XYZ file of C-alpha atoms in Angstrom:
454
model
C 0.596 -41.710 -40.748
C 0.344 -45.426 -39.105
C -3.751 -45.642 -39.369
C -3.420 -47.464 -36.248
C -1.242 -44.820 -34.243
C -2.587 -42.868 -31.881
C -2.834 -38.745 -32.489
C -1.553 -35.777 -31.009
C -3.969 -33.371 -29.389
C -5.351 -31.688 -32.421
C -4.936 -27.876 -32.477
C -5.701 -25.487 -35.092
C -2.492 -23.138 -34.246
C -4.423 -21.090 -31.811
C -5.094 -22.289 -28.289
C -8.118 -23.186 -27.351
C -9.097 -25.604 -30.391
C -8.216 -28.939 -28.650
C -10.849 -31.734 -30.467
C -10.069 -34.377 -28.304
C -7.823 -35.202 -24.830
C -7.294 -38.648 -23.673
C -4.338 -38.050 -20.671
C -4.827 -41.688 -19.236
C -3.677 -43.324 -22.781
C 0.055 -43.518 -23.086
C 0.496 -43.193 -26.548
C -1.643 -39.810 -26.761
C 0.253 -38.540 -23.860
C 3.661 -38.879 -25.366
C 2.834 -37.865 -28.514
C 1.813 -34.339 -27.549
C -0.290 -34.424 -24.847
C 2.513 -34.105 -22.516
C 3.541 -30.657 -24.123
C 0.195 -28.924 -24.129
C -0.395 -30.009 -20.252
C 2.546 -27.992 -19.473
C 1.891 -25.024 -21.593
C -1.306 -24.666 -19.925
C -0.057 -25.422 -16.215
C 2.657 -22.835 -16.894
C 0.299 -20.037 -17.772
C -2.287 -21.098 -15.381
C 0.086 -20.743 -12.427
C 0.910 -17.131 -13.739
C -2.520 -16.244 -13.991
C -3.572 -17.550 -10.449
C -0.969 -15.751 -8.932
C -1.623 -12.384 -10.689
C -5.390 -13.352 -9.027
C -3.588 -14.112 -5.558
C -1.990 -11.350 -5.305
C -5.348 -8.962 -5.992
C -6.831 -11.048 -3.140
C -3.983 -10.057 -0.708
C -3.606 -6.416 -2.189
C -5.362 -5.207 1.332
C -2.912 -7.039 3.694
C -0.468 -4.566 2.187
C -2.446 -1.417 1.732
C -3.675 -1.230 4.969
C 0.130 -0.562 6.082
C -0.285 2.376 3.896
C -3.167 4.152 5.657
C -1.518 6.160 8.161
C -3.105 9.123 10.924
C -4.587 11.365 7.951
C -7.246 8.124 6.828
C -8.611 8.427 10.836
C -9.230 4.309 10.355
C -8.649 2.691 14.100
C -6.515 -1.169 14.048
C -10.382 -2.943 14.375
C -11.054 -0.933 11.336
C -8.114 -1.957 9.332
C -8.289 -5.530 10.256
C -12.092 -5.155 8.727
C -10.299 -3.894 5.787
C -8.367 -7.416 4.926
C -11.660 -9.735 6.452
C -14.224 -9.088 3.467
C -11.242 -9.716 0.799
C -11.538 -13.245 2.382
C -15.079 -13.617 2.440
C -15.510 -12.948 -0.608
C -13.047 -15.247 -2.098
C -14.361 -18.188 -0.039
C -18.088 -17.383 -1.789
C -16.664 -16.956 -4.961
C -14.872 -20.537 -4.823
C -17.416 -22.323 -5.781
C -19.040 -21.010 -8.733
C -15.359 -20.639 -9.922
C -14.861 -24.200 -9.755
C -18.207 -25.142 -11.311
C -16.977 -22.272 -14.403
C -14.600 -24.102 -15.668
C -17.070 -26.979 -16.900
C -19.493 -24.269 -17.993
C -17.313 -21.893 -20.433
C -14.130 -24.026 -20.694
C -11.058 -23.359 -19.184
C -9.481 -21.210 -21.640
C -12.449 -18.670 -21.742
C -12.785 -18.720 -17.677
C -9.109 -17.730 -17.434
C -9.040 -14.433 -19.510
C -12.378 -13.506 -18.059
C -11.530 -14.317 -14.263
C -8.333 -12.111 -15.113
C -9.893 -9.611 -16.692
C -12.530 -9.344 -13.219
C -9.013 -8.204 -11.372
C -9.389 -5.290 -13.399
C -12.570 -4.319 -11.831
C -10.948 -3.622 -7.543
C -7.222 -3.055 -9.718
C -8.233 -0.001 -11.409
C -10.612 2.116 -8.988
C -8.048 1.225 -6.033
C -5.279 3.070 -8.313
C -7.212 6.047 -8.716
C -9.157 5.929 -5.720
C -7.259 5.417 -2.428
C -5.981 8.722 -1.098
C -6.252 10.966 1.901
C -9.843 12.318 2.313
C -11.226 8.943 0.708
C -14.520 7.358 2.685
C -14.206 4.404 5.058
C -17.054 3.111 2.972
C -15.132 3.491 -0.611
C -12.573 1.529 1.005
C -14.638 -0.987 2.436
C -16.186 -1.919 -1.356
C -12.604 -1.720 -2.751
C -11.209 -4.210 -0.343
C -14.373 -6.456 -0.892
C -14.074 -6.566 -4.460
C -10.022 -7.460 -4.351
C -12.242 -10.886 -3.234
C -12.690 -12.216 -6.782
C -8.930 -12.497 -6.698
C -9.605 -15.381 -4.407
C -12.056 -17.654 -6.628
C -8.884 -17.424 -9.706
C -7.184 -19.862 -7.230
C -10.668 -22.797 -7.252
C -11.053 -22.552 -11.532
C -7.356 -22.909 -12.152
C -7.180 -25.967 -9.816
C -10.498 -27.040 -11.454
C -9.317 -26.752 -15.355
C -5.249 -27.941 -14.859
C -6.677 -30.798 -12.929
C -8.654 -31.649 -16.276
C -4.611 -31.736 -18.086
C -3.272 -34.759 -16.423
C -3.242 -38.246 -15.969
C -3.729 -39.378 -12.774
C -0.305 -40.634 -12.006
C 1.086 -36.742 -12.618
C -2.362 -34.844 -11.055
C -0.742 -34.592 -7.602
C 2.920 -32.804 -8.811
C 0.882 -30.773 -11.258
C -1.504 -29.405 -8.675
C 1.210 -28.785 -6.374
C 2.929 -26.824 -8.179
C -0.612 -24.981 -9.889
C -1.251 -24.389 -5.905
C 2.306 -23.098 -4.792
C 2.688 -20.884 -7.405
C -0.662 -19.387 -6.923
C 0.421 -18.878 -3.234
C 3.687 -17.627 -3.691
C 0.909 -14.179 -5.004
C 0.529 -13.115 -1.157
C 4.503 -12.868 -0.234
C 4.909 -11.503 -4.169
C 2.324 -8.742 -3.167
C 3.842 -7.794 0.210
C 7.303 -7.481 -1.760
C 6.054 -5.128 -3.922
C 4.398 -3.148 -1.021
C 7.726 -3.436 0.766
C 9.771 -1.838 -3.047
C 6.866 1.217 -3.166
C 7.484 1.821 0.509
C 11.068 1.950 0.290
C 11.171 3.797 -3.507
C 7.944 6.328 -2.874
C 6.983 6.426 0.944
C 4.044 5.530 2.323
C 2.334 8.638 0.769
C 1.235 6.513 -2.106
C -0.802 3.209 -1.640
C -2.131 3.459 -4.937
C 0.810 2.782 -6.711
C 0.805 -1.100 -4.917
C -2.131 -1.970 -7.125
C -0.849 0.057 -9.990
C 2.228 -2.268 -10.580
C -0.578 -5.086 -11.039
C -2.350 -3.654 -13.757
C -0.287 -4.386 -16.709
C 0.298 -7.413 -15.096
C -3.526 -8.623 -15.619
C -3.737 -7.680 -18.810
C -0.718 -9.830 -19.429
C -2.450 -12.559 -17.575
C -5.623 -12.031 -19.964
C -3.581 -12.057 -23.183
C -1.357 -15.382 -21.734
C -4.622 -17.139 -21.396
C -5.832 -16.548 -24.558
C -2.657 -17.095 -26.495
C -1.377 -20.042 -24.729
C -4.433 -21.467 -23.375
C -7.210 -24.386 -24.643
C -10.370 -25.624 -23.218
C -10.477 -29.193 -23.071
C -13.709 -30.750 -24.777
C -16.113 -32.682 -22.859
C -15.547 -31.341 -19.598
C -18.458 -31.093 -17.682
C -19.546 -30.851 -13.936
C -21.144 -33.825 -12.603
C -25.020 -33.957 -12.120
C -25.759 -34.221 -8.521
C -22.108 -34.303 -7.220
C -22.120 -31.273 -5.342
C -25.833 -32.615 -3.751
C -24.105 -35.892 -2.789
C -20.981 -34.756 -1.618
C -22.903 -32.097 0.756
C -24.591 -34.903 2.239
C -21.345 -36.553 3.207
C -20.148 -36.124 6.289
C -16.700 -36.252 5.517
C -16.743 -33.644 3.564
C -17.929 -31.035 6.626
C -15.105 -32.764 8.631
C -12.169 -32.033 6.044
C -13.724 -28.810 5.466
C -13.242 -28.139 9.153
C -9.985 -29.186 8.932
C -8.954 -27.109 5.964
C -10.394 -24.049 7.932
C -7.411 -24.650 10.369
C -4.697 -25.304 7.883
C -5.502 -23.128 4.401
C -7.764 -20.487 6.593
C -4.932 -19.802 8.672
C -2.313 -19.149 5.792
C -4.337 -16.893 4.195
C -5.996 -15.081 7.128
C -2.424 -14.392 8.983
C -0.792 -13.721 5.282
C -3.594 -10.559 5.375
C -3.257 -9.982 9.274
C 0.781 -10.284 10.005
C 2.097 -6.843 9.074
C -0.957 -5.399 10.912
C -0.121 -7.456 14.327
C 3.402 -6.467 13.921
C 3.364 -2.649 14.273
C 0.228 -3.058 16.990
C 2.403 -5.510 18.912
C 5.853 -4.361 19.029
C 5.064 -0.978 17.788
C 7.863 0.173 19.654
C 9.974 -1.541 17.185
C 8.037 -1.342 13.917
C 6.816 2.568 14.399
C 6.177 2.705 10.667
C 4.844 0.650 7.938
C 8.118 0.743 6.319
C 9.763 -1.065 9.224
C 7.040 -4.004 9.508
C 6.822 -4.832 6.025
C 10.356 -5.968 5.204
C 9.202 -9.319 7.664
C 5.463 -9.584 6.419
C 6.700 -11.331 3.154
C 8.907 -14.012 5.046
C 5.720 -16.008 6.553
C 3.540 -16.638 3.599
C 7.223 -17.149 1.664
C 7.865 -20.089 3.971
C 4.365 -21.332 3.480
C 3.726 -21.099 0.219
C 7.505 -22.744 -0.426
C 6.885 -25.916 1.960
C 3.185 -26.931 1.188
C 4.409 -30.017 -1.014
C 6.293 -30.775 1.887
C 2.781 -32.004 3.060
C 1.957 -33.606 0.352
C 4.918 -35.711 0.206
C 4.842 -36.440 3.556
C 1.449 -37.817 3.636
C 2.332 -39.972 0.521
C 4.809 -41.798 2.854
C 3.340 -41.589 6.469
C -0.586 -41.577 5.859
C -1.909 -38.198 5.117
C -4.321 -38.273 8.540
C -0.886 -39.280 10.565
C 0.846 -36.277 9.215
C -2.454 -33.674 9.765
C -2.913 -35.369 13.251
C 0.861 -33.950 14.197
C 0.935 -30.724 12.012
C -2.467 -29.644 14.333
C -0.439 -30.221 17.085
C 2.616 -28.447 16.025
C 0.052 -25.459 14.559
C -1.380 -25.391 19.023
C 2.414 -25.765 20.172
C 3.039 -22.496 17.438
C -0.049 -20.426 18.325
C 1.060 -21.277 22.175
C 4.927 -20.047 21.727
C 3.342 -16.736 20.091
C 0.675 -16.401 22.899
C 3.590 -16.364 25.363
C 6.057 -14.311 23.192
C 3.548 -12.138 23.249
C 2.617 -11.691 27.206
C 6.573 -11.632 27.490
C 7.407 -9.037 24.908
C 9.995 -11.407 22.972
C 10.155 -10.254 19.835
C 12.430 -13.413 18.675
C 10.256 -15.846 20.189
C 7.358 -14.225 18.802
C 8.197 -14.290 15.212
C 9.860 -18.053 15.453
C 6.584 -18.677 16.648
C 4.599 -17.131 14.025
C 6.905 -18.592 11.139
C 6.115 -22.237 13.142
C 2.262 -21.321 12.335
C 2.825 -19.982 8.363
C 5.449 -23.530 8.375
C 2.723 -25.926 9.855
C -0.174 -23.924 8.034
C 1.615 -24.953 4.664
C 2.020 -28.455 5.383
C -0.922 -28.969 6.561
C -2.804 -27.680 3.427
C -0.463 -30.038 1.741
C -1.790 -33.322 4.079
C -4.937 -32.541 3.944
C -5.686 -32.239 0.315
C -3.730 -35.602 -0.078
C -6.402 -36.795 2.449
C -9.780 -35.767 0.311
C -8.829 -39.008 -2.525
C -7.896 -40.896 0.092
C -10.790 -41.140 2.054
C -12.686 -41.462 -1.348
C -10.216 -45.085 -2.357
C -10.837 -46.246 0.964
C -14.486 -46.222 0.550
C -14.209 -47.108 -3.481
C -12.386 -50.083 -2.227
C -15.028 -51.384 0.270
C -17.994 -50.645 -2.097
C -16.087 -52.730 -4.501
C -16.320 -55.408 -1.954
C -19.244 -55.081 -1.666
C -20.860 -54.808 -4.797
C -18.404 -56.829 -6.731
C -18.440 -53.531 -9.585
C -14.867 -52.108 -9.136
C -15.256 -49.532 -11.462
C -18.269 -48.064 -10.874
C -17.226 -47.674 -7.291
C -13.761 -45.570 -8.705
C -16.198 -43.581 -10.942
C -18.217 -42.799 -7.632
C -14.719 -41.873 -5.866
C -13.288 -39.757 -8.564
C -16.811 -37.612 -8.490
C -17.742 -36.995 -4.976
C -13.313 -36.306 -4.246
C -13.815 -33.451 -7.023
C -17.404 -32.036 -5.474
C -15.407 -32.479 -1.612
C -11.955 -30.507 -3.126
C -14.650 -27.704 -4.285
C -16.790 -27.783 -1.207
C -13.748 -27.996 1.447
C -11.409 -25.064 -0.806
C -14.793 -22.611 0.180
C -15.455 -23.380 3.340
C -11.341 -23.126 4.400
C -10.822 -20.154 2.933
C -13.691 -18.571 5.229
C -10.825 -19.234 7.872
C -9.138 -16.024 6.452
C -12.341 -13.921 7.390
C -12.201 -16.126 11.143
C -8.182 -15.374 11.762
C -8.867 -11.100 11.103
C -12.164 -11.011 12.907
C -10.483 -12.826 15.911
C -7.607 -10.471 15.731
C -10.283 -7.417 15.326
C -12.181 -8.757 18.262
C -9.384 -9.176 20.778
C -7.710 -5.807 20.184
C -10.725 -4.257 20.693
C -12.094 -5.882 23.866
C -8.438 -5.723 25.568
C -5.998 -4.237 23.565
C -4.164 -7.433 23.374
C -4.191 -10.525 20.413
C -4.235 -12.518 23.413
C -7.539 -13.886 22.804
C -7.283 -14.619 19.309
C -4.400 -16.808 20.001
C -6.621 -18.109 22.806
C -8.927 -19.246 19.784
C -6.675 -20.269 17.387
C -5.013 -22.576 20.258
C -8.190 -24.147 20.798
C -9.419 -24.290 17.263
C -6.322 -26.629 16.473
C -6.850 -29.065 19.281
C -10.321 -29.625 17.832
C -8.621 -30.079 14.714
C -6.654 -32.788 15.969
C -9.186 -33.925 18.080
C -11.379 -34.578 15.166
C -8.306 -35.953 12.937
C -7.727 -38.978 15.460
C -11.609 -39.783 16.534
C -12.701 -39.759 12.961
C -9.493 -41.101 10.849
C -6.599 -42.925 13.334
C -8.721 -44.000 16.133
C -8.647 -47.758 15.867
C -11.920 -49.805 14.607
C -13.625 -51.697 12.115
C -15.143 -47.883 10.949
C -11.253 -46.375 10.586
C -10.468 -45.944 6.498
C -7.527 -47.803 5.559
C -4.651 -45.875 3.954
C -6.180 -42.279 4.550
């Protein structure tokens, strides 16, 4: 070998023995680099939609739990909020995991945790069973939500710059595609075996996490060196755009996931008339977090081109216009305009989670830039960027995915103070004109304080 050539990634013939990775060089990237980046985005996406579809198990049991379980709609929309609260705490010190353990490790133990609401849900859920079983069963399906923070955290470790944006896409899409994947196989046990057995929904997933497990430690490597940054998370908590994107990723990744969990429930309580059974509602419950998971680059790209704070801006408005359209499908009993309208909010919800991430290392140039300016030490101010953008992505993932918990306790409010969902789309209309509110005073309104290119 040239001594002055540069080496592949250096593996033993087992994953997870990587002694050195160096994606920014182009000569280590094409020699192998390249290769083992994709091996381990390929199995990361399978894993972290195996976890993604634990988190959403409950949007599908809970079509399952008929008369004979005596649980009331408010209780059932309880049901699929903890799920979500628990995956927006567990976000965090997912993230921070891979850095700890390695990437590699994290993965087969984070699938192997699915086991732990997977298994007692199979065995467990049955006529007779206690509202309070259920209630810990649905809140452990949670730690299906933190899979979805660690894989972003370790592929993002894979590539270069240039390539982090397609490879996160697609690490995030695929991960998504787990809640209509989950409703599917809901809809294939309702139409095979009746609604007589929820258990068997979870059941299909537990081979499926073991597979995940073994995948990960097959086909998986930790890269060396990776660590968390000392006094990132401090700094970027401090930041005030980071509580302002986290607000905003409340409306746009909050809502996917919290009417992903909620749709089949509004459904039958809405047009019961037409849905009467579980069996009718859940052939459409797939369709909207389909659509959303499907056109979330659509975001991305779009705010590559227009300015990711243009495109958020209009998405927020598009989100009030959808939540408005449903609000009066709804008061009219139009079941067409009522689901175009709901599909508009799983569309826009998509996009927007899309724009807004694109927005996060944005914000983070803009400033690099100035400090630059400023302090005449370009890369020092990049190095800054780069840390507190990672901290914000970790901070902001959380804090939206608490949206999923806002969107089922809305819908559990409203039903039970009127009967209606009127108020919760009363909310959600006025949560996304903050949104865009926010969007334009703090990123398009014109200045000398407005961040150029965000």
């Amino acid at each position: 070998m040239d001594p002055g050539a540069t080496p592949a990634p250096v593996t033993t013939g087992r994953s997870g023995r990587i002694t050195e990775w160096r994606p920014e060089d182009p000569a280590f990237w094409a020699a192998g680099g390249a290769r083992v980046a994709r091996r381990n985005l390929y199995v990361s996406i399978f894993a972290e939609h195996v976890g993604f579809s634990v988190w959403s198990l409950w949007s599908v049991v809970v079509l399952f739990l008929g008369p004979e379980y005596g649980i009331d709609p408010a209780g059932k929309f309880l049901l699929t909020a903890v799920p979500a609260a628990l995956g927006a705490v567990l976000r965090l010190p997912y993230t921070l995991a891979v850095a700890r353990f390695g990437g590699r490790n994290w993965t087969i133990v984070s699938a192997l945790l699915l086991l732990v609401p997977a298994v007692p849900m199979a065995v467990l859920i049955e006529p007779g069973v206690s509202y309070a079983t259920l209630m810990v069963l649905a809140c452990l399906s949670g730690v299906g939500g933190g899979n979805f923070a660690s894989s972003m955290a370790n592929i993002n470790l894979f590539f270069p710059d240039r390539l982090k944006g397609r490879a996160l896409g697609l690490n995030a899409g695929g991960g998504n595609l787990g809640v209509p994947a989950v409703q599917l196989v809901g809809l294939a046990v309702l139409g095979v075996a009746g609604a007589a057995y929820p258990r068997l929904v979870p059941a299909v997933y537990l081979p499926l996490i073991v597979l995940a497990a073994l995948a990960a430690a097959r086909w998986l490597d930790n890269v060396p060196g990776a660590r968390n940054e000392p006094g990132a998370l401090r700094a970027a908590a401090r930041d005030p755009h980071t509580w302002v994107m986290s607000l905003l990723y409340v409306g746009t990744f909050g809502s996917f996931i919290g009417f992903g969990f909620a749709f089949g429930q509004v459904l039958q309580l809405q047009f019961h008339d037409r849905f009467p059974t579980p069996v009718d509602a859940a052939w459409l419950t797939f369709l909207g977090p389909l659509v959303g998971s499907l056109v979330r680059p659509v975001g991305g790209q779009l705010a590559d081109r227009l300015g990711g704070a243009r495109v958020t801006f209009w998405n927020f408005v598009a989100m009030a216009g959808g939540a408005a359209l449903v609000l009066y499908a709804a008061r009219d009993r139009s079941f067409p305009l009522y689901l175009a309208g709901f599909l508009a909010l799983f569309v826009f919800s998509g996009i927007g989670n899309g724009s807004t991430y694109k927005m996060i290392p944005a914000i983070f140039r803009a400033r690099a830039a100035a400090e630059a300016e400023r302090t005449g030490d370009p890369e020092a101010a990049r190095r800054r960027a780069r840390r507190l953008s990672g901290a914000l992505i970790g901070i902001a993932g959380a804090v939206g995915a608490s949206g999923g918990v806002l969107v089922n306790v809305a819908f559990r409010q409203s039903f039970l103070t009127s009967g209606t969902a009127d108020a919760a789309y009363l909310a959600f209309i006025g949560w996304y004109a903050l949104c865009f509110l926010v969007t334009w005073v703090v990123y398009l309104r014109p200045g000398p304080r407005r961040l150029a290119g965000v």
